[in-house]
mmCIF file of C-alpha atoms in Angstrom:
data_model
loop_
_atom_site.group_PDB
_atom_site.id
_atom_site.type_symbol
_atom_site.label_atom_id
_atom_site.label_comp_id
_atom_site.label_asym_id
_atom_site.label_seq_id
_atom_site.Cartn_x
_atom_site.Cartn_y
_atom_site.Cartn_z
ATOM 1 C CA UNK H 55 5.602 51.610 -32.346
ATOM 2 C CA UNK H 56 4.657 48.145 -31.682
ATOM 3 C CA UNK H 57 6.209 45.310 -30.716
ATOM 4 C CA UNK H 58 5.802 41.397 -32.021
ATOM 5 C CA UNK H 59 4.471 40.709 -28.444
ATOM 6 C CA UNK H 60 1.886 43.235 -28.912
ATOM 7 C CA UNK H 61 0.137 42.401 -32.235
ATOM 8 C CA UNK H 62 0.293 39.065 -31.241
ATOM 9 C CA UNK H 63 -1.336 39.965 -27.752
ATOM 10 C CA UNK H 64 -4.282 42.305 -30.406
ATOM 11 C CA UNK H 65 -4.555 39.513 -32.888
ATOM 12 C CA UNK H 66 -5.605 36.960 -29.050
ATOM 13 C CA UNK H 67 -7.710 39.689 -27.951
ATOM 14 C CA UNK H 68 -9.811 39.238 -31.267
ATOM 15 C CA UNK H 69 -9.701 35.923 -31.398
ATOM 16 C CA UNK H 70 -11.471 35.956 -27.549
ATOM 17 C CA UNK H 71 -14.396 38.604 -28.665
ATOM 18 C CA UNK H 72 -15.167 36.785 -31.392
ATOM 19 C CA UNK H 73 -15.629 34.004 -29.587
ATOM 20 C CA UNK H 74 -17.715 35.174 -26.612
ATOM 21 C CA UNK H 75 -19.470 37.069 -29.712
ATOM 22 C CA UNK H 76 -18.537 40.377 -28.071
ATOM 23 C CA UNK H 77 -19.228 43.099 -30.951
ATOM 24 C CA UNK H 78 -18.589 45.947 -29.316
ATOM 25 C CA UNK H 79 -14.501 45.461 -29.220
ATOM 26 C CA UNK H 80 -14.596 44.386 -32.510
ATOM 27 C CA UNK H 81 -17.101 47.499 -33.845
ATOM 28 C CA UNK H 82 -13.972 49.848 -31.885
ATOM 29 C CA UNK H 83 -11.208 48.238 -33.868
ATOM 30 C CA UNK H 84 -13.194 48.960 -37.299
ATOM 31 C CA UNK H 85 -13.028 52.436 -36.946
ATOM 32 C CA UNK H 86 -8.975 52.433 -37.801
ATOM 33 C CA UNK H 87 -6.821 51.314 -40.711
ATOM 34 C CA UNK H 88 -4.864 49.184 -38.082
ATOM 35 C CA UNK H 89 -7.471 47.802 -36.601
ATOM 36 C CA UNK H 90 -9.143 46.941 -39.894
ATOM 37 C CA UNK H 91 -5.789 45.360 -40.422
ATOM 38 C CA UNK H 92 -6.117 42.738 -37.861
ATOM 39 C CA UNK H 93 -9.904 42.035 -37.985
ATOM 40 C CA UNK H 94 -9.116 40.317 -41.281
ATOM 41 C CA UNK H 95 -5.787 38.545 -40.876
ATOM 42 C CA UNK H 96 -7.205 35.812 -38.102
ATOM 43 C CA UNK H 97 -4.434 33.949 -36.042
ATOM 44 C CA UNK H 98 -2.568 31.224 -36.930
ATOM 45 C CA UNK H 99 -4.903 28.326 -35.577
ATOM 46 C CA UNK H 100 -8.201 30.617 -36.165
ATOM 47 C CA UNK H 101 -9.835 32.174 -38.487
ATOM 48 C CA UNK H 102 -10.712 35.907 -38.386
ATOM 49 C CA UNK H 103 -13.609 38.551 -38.492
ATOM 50 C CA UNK H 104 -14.427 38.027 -41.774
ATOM 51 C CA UNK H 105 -14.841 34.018 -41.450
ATOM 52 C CA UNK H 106 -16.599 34.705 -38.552
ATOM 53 C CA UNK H 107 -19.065 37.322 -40.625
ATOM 54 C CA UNK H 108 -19.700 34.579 -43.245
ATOM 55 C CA UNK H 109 -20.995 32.130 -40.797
ATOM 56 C CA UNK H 110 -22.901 34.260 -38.956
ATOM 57 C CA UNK H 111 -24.741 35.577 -42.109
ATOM 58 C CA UNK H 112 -25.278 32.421 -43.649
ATOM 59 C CA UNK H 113 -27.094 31.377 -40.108
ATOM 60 C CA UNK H 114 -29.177 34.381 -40.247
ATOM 61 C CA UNK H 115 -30.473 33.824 -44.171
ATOM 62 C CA UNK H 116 -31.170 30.363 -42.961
ATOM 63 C CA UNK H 117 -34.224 31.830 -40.565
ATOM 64 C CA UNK H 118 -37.348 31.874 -42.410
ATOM 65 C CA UNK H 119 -39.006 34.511 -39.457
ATOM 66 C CA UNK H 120 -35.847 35.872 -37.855
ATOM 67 C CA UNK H 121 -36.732 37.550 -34.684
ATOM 68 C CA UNK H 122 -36.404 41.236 -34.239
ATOM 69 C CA UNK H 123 -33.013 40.354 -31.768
ATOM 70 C CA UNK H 124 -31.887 38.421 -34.917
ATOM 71 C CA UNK H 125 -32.511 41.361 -37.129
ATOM 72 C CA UNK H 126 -30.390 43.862 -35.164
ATOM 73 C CA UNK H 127 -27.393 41.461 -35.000
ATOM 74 C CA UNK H 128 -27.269 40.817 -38.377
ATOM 75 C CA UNK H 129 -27.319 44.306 -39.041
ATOM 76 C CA UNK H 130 -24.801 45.594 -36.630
ATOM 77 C CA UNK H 131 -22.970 42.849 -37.797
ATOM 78 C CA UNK H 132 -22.996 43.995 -41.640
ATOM 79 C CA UNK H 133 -22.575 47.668 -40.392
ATOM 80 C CA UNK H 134 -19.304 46.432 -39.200
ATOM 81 C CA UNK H 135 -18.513 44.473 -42.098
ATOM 82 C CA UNK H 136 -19.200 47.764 -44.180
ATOM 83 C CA UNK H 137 -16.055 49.113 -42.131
ATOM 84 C CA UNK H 138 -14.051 45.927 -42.481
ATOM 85 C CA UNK H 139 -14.149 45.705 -45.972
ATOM 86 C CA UNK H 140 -12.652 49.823 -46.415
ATOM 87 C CA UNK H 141 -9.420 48.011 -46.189
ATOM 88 C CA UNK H 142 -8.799 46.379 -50.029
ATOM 89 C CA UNK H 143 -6.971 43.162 -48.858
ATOM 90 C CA UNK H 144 -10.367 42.228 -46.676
ATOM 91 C CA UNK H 145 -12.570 43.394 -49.858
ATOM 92 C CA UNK H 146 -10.545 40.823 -51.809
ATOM 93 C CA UNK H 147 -10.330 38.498 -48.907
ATOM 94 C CA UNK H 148 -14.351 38.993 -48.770
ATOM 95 C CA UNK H 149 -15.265 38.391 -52.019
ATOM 96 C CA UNK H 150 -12.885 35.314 -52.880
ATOM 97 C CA UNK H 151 -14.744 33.849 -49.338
ATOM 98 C CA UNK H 152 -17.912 33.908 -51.295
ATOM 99 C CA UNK H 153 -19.361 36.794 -48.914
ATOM 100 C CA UNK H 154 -20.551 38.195 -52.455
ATOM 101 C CA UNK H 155 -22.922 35.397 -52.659
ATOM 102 C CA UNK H 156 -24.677 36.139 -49.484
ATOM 103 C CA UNK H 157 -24.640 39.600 -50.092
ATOM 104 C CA UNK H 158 -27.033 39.254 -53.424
ATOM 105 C CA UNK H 159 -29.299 37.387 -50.748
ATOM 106 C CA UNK H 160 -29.425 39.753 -48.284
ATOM 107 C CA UNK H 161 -29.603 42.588 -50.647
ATOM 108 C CA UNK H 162 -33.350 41.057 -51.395
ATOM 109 C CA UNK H 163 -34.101 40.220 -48.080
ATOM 110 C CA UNK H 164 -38.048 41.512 -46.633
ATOM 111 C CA UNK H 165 -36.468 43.435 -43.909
ATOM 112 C CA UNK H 166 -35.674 46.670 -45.138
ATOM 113 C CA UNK H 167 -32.982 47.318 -42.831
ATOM 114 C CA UNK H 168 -31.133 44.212 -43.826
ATOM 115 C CA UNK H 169 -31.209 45.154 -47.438
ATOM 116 C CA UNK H 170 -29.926 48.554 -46.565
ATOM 117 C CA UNK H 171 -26.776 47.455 -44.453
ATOM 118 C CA UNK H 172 -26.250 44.820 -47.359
ATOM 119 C CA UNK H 173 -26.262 47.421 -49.760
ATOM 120 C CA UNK H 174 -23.541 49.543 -47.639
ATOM 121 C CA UNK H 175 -21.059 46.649 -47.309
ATOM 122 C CA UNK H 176 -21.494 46.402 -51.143
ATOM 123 C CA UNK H 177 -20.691 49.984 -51.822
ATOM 124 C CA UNK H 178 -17.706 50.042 -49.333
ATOM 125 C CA UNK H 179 -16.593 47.338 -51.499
ATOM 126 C CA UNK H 180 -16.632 48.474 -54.726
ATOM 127 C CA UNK H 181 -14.765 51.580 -53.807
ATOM 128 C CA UNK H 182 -11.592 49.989 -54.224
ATOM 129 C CA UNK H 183 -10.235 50.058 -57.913
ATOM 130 C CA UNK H 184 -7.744 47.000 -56.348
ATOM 131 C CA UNK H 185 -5.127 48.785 -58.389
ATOM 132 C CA UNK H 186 -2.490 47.405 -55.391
ATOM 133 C CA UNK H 187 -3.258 43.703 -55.780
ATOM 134 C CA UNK H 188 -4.028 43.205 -59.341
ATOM 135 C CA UNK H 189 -7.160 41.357 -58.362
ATOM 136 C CA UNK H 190 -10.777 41.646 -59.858
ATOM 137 C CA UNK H 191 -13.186 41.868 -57.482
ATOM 138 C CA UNK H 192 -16.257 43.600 -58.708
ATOM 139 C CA UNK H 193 -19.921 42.910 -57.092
ATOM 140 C CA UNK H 194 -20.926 40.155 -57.883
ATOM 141 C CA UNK H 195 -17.462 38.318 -57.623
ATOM 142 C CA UNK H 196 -18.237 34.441 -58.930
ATOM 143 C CA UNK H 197 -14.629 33.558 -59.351
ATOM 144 C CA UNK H 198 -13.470 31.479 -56.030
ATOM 145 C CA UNK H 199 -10.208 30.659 -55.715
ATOM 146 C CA UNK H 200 -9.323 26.408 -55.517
ATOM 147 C CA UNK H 201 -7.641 26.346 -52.029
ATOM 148 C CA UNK H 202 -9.429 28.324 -49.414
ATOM 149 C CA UNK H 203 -8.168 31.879 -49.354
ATOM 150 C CA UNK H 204 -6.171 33.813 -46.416
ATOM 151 C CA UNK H 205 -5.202 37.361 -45.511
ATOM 152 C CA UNK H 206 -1.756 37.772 -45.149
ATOM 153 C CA UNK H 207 -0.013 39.666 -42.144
ATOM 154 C CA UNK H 208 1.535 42.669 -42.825
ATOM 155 C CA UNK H 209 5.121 42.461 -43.152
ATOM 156 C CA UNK H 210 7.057 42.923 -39.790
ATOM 157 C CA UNK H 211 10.199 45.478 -40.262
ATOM 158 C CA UNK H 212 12.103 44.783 -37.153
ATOM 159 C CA UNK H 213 14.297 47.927 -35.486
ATOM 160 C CA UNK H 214 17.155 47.789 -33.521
ATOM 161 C CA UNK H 215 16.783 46.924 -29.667
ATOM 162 C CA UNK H 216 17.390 50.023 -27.490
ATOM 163 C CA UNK H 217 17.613 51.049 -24.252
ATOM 164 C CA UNK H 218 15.322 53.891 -24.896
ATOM 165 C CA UNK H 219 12.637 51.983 -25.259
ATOM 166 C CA UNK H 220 10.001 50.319 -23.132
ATOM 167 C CA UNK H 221 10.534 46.865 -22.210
ATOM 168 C CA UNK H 222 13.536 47.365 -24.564
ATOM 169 C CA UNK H 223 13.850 43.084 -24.899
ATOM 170 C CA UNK H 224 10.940 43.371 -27.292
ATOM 171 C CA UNK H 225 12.018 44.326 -30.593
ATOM 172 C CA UNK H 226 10.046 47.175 -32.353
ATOM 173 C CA UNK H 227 8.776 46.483 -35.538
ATOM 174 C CA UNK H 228 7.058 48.803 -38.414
ATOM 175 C CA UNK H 229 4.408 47.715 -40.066
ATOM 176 C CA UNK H 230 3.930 47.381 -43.895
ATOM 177 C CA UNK H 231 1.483 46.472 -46.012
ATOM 178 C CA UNK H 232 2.772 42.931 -48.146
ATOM 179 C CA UNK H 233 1.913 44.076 -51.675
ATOM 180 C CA UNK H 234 2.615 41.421 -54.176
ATOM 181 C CA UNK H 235 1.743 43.850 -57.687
ATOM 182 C CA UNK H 236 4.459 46.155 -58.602
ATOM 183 C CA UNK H 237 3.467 49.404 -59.669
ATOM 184 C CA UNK H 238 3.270 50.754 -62.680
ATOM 185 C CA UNK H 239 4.755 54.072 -64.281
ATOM 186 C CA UNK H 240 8.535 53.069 -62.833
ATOM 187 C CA UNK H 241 9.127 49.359 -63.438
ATOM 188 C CA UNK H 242 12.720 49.503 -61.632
ATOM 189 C CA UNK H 243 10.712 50.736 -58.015
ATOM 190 C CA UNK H 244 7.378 49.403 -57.059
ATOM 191 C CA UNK H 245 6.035 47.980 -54.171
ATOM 192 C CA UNK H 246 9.736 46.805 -52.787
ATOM 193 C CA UNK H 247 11.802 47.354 -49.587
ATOM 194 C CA UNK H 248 15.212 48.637 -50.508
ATOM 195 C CA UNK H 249 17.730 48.099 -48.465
ATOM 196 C CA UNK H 250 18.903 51.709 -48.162
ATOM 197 C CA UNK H 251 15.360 52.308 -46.461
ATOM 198 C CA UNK H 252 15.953 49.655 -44.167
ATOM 199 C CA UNK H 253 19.405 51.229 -42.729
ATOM 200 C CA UNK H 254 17.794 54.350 -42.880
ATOM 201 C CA UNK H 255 15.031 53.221 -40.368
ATOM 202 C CA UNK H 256 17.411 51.455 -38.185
ATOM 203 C CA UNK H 257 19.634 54.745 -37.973
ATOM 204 C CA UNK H 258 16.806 56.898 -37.773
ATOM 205 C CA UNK H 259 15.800 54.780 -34.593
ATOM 206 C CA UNK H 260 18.931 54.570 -33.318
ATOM 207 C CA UNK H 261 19.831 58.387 -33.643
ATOM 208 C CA UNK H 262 16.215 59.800 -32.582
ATOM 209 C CA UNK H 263 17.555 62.565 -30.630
ATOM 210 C CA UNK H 264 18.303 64.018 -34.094
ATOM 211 C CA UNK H 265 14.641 64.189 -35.291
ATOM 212 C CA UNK H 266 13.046 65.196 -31.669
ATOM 213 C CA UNK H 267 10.794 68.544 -31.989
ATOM 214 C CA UNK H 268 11.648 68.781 -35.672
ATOM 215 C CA UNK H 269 10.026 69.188 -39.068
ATOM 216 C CA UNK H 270 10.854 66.305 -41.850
ATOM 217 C CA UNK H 271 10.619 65.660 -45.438
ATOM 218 C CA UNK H 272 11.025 62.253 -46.888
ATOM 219 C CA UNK H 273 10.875 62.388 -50.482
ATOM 220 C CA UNK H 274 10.413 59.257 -52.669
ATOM 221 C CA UNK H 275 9.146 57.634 -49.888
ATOM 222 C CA UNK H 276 8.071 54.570 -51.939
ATOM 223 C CA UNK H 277 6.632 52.383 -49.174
ATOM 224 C CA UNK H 278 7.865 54.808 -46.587
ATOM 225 C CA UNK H 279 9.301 53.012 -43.482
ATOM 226 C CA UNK H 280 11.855 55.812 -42.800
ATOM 227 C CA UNK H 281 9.270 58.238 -42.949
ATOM 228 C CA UNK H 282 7.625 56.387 -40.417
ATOM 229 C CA UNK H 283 9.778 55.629 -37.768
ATOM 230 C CA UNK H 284 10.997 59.208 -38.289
ATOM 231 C CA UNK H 285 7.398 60.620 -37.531
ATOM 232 C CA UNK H 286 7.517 58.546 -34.498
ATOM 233 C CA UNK H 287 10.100 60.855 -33.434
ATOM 234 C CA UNK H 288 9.704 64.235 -34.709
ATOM 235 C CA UNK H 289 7.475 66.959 -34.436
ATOM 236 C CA UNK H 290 5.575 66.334 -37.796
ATOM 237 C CA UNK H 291 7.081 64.517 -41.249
ATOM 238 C CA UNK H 292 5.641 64.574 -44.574
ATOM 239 C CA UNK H 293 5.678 61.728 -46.626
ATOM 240 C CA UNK H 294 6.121 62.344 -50.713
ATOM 241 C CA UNK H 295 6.135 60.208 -53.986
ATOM 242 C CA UNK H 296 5.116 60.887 -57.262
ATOM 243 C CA UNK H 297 2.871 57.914 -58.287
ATOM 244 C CA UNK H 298 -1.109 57.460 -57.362
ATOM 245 C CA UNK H 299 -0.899 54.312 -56.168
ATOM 246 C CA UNK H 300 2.311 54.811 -54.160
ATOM 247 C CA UNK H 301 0.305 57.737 -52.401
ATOM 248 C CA UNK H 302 -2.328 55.227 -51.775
ATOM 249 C CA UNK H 303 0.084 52.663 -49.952
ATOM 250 C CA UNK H 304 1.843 55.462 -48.123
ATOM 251 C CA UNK H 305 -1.904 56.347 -46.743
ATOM 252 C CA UNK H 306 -2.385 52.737 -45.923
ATOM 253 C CA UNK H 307 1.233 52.019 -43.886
ATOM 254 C CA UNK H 308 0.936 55.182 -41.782
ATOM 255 C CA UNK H 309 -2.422 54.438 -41.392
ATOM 256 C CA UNK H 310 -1.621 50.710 -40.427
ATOM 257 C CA UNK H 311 0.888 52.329 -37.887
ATOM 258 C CA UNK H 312 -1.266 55.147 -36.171
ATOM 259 C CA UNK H 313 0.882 57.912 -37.316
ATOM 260 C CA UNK H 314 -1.771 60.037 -38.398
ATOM 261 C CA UNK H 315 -1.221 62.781 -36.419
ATOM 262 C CA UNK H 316 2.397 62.777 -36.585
ATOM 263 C CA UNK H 317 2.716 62.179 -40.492
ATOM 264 C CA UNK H 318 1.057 63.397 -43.649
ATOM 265 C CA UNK H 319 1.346 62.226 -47.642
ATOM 266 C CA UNK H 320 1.894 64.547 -50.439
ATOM 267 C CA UNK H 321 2.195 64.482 -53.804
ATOM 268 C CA UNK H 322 5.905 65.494 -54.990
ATOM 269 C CA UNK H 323 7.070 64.947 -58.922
ATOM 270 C CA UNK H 324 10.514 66.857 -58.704
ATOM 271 C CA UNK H 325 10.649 65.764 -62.883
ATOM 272 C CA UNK H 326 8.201 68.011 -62.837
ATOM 273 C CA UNK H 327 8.880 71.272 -60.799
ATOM 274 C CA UNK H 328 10.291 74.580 -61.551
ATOM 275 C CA UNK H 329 11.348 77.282 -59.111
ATOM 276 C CA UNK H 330 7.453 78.803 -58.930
ATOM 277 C CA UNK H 331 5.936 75.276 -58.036
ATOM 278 C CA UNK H 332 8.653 74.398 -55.726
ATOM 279 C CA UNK H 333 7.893 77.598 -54.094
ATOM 280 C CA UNK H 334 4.393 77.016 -53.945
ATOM 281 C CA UNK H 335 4.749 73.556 -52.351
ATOM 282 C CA UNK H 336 7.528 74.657 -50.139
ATOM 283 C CA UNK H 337 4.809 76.775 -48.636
ATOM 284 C CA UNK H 338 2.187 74.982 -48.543
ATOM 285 C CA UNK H 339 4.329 72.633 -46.152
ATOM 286 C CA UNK H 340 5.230 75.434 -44.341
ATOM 287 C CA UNK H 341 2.014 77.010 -43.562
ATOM 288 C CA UNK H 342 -0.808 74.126 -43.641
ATOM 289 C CA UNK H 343 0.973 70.597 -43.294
ATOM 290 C CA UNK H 344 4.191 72.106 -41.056
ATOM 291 C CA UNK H 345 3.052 74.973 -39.427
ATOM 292 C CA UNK H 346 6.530 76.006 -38.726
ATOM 293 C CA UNK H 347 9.315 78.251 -40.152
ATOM 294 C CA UNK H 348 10.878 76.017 -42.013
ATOM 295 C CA UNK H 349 11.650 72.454 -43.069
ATOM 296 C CA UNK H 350 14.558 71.432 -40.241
ATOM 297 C CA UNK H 351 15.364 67.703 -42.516
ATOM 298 C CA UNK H 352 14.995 66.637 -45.468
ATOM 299 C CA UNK H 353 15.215 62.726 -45.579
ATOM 300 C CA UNK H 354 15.604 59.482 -48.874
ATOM 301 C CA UNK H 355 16.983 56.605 -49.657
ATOM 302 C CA UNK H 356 17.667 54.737 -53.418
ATOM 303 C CA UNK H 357 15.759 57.902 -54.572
ATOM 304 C CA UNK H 358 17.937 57.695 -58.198
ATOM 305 C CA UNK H 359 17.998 54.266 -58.490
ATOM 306 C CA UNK H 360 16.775 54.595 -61.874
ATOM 307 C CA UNK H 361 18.901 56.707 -63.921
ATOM 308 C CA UNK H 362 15.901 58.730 -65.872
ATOM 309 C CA UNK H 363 15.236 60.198 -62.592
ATOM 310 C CA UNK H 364 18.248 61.343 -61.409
ATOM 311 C CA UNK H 365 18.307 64.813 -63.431
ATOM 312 C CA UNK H 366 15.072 65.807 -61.894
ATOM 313 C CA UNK H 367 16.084 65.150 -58.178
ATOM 314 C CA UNK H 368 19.750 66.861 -58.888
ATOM 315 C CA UNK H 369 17.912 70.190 -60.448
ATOM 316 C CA UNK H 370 15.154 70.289 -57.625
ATOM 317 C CA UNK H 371 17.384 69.608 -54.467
ATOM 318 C CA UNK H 372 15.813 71.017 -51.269
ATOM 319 C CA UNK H 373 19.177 72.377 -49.805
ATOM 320 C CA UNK H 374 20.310 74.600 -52.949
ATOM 321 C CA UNK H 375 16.798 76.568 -52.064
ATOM 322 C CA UNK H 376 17.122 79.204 -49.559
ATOM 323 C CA UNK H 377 15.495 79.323 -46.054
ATOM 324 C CA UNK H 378 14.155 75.819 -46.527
ATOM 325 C CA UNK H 379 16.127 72.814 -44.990
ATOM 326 C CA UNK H 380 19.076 72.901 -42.383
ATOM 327 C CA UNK H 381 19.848 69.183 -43.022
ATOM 328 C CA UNK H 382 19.836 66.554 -45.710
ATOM 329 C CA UNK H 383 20.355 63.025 -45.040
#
């Protein structure tokens, strides 16, 4: 996990290869949802990647002969812009800059090359269907926003301070995408923090030895902090929700935390299971996402806060099945 110290520390390091115009950092940290994160947020006093992008684009379509040097830059550059722009809050971020606009240059450009990496950032960033932030941003977005536009941090869940943990004066945090759209399909959940999943975190952390070398299931993992700080402890944990676009910001948090080798999202709908499904998901756990014997926890928080639900997660309850789960917290 990382500490305030830390991102703060990343967000500097940026800041400094930007400056010194030092792609190759900056190409490293595109290749990960976390770093793709923090190329677009920008610092407090500064502005990030994708700033930085704009002007150096808009320099380049200002040379009527660019030179061959030019050329390559401006194409590594879009190439990492392509990877940038993966993450939805920098596609929307990008387009309400008004990188759109130079992309419908560049995308008629007489270098071929240029005209091919345009065309790639443009593809990357119409694969988002920006069902998360209720935003339209299809190619060609002409719709600016009044006041210049920035990309927020992602929230900062702190943890408790423990003497476990390195340099255990700097608080831990877990990081979470800030989604400001509720979801759809359950109008009493969305994209929202409960409190429950906030003391389950902090106990989780603070009883780790609990979860060391063992297999977890968080189901209605919603934005799914206790599923992460749990994978940061246990052998493997598998994240679960019902809804599409809940799946898709469960991707994007353990993603945004580097937990994906420790945790994987699935689909669970227990509204919608009878004993041959369960059975059939129980071992698909088991034998691709687990690889182990059994499930050893089974982990949620405000899972019937809506009382339509509650049925469903009564009749489907991991412990009544045999062979499956030792604990249920």
């Amino acid at each position: 996990m990382w500490t305030k110290r830390a991102l703060d520390a990343l967000v500097a390091r940026i800041q400094a290869a930007l400056e010194a115009h030092s792609m190759s950092e900056i190409e490293a940290l595109a290749q990960n949802p976390m770093g793709r994160c923090f190329l677009g947020v920008g610092a407090s006093v500064s502005a990030g990647f994708i700033e930085f992008a704009k002007t150096e684009l808009a320099s380049f379509l200002k040379q009527r002969e660019p030179t061959e040097d030019a050329v390559v830059t401006a194409e590594n550059l879009l190439a990492i812009v392509a990877e940038v722009v993966l993450d939805e809050d920098n596609a929307v971020h990008a387009a309400q800059l008004g990188i759109h606009g130079l992309l419908l240059k560049l995308l008629v450009h007489e270098n071929d090359r240029i005209q091919e990496a345009a065309s790639l950032v443009v593809v990357n960033s119409s694969t988002h269907n920006c069902s998360t932030t209720g935003i339209n941003i299809s190619f060609p977005c002409k719709t600016l926003p009044l006041e210049p536009p920035t990309r927020q941090w992602p929230q900062l869940q702190p943890l408790p301070r423990d003497p476990r943990d390195e340099d255990s004066q700097d608080e831990r945090v877990v990081l979470i995408r800030a989604v400001k759209r509720r979801m759809t399909g359950q109008p009493k959940t969305g994209y929202l923090l409960w409190g429950a999943a906030v003391i389950l975190a902090r106990w989780i952390h603070l009883h780790r030895e609990l979860f060391l070398e063992q297999t977890v299931l968080e189901v209605g993992s919603g934005l799914g902090l206790s599923g992460i700080v749990a994978a940061s402890y246990s052998r493997k944990t598998i994240l679960t929700d019902y809804q599409q676009d809940t799946l898709l910001a469960l991707t994007y948090n353990v993603g945004l935390n580097q937990m994906q080798e420790m945790a994987a999202v699935e689909h669970l709908d227990w509204d919608h299971l009878d004993d041959e499904v369960f059975a059939s998901l129980v071992a698909l756990f088991i034998t691709v996402v687990i690889q182990a014997p059994s499930v050893d926890m089974v982990i949620a928080s405000d899972i019937i806060c809506d009382p339509t639900t509650a049925e469903g997660c009564a009749s489907e309850s991991v412990d009544d099945k045999d062979d499956v789960c030792g604990r249920v917290l």
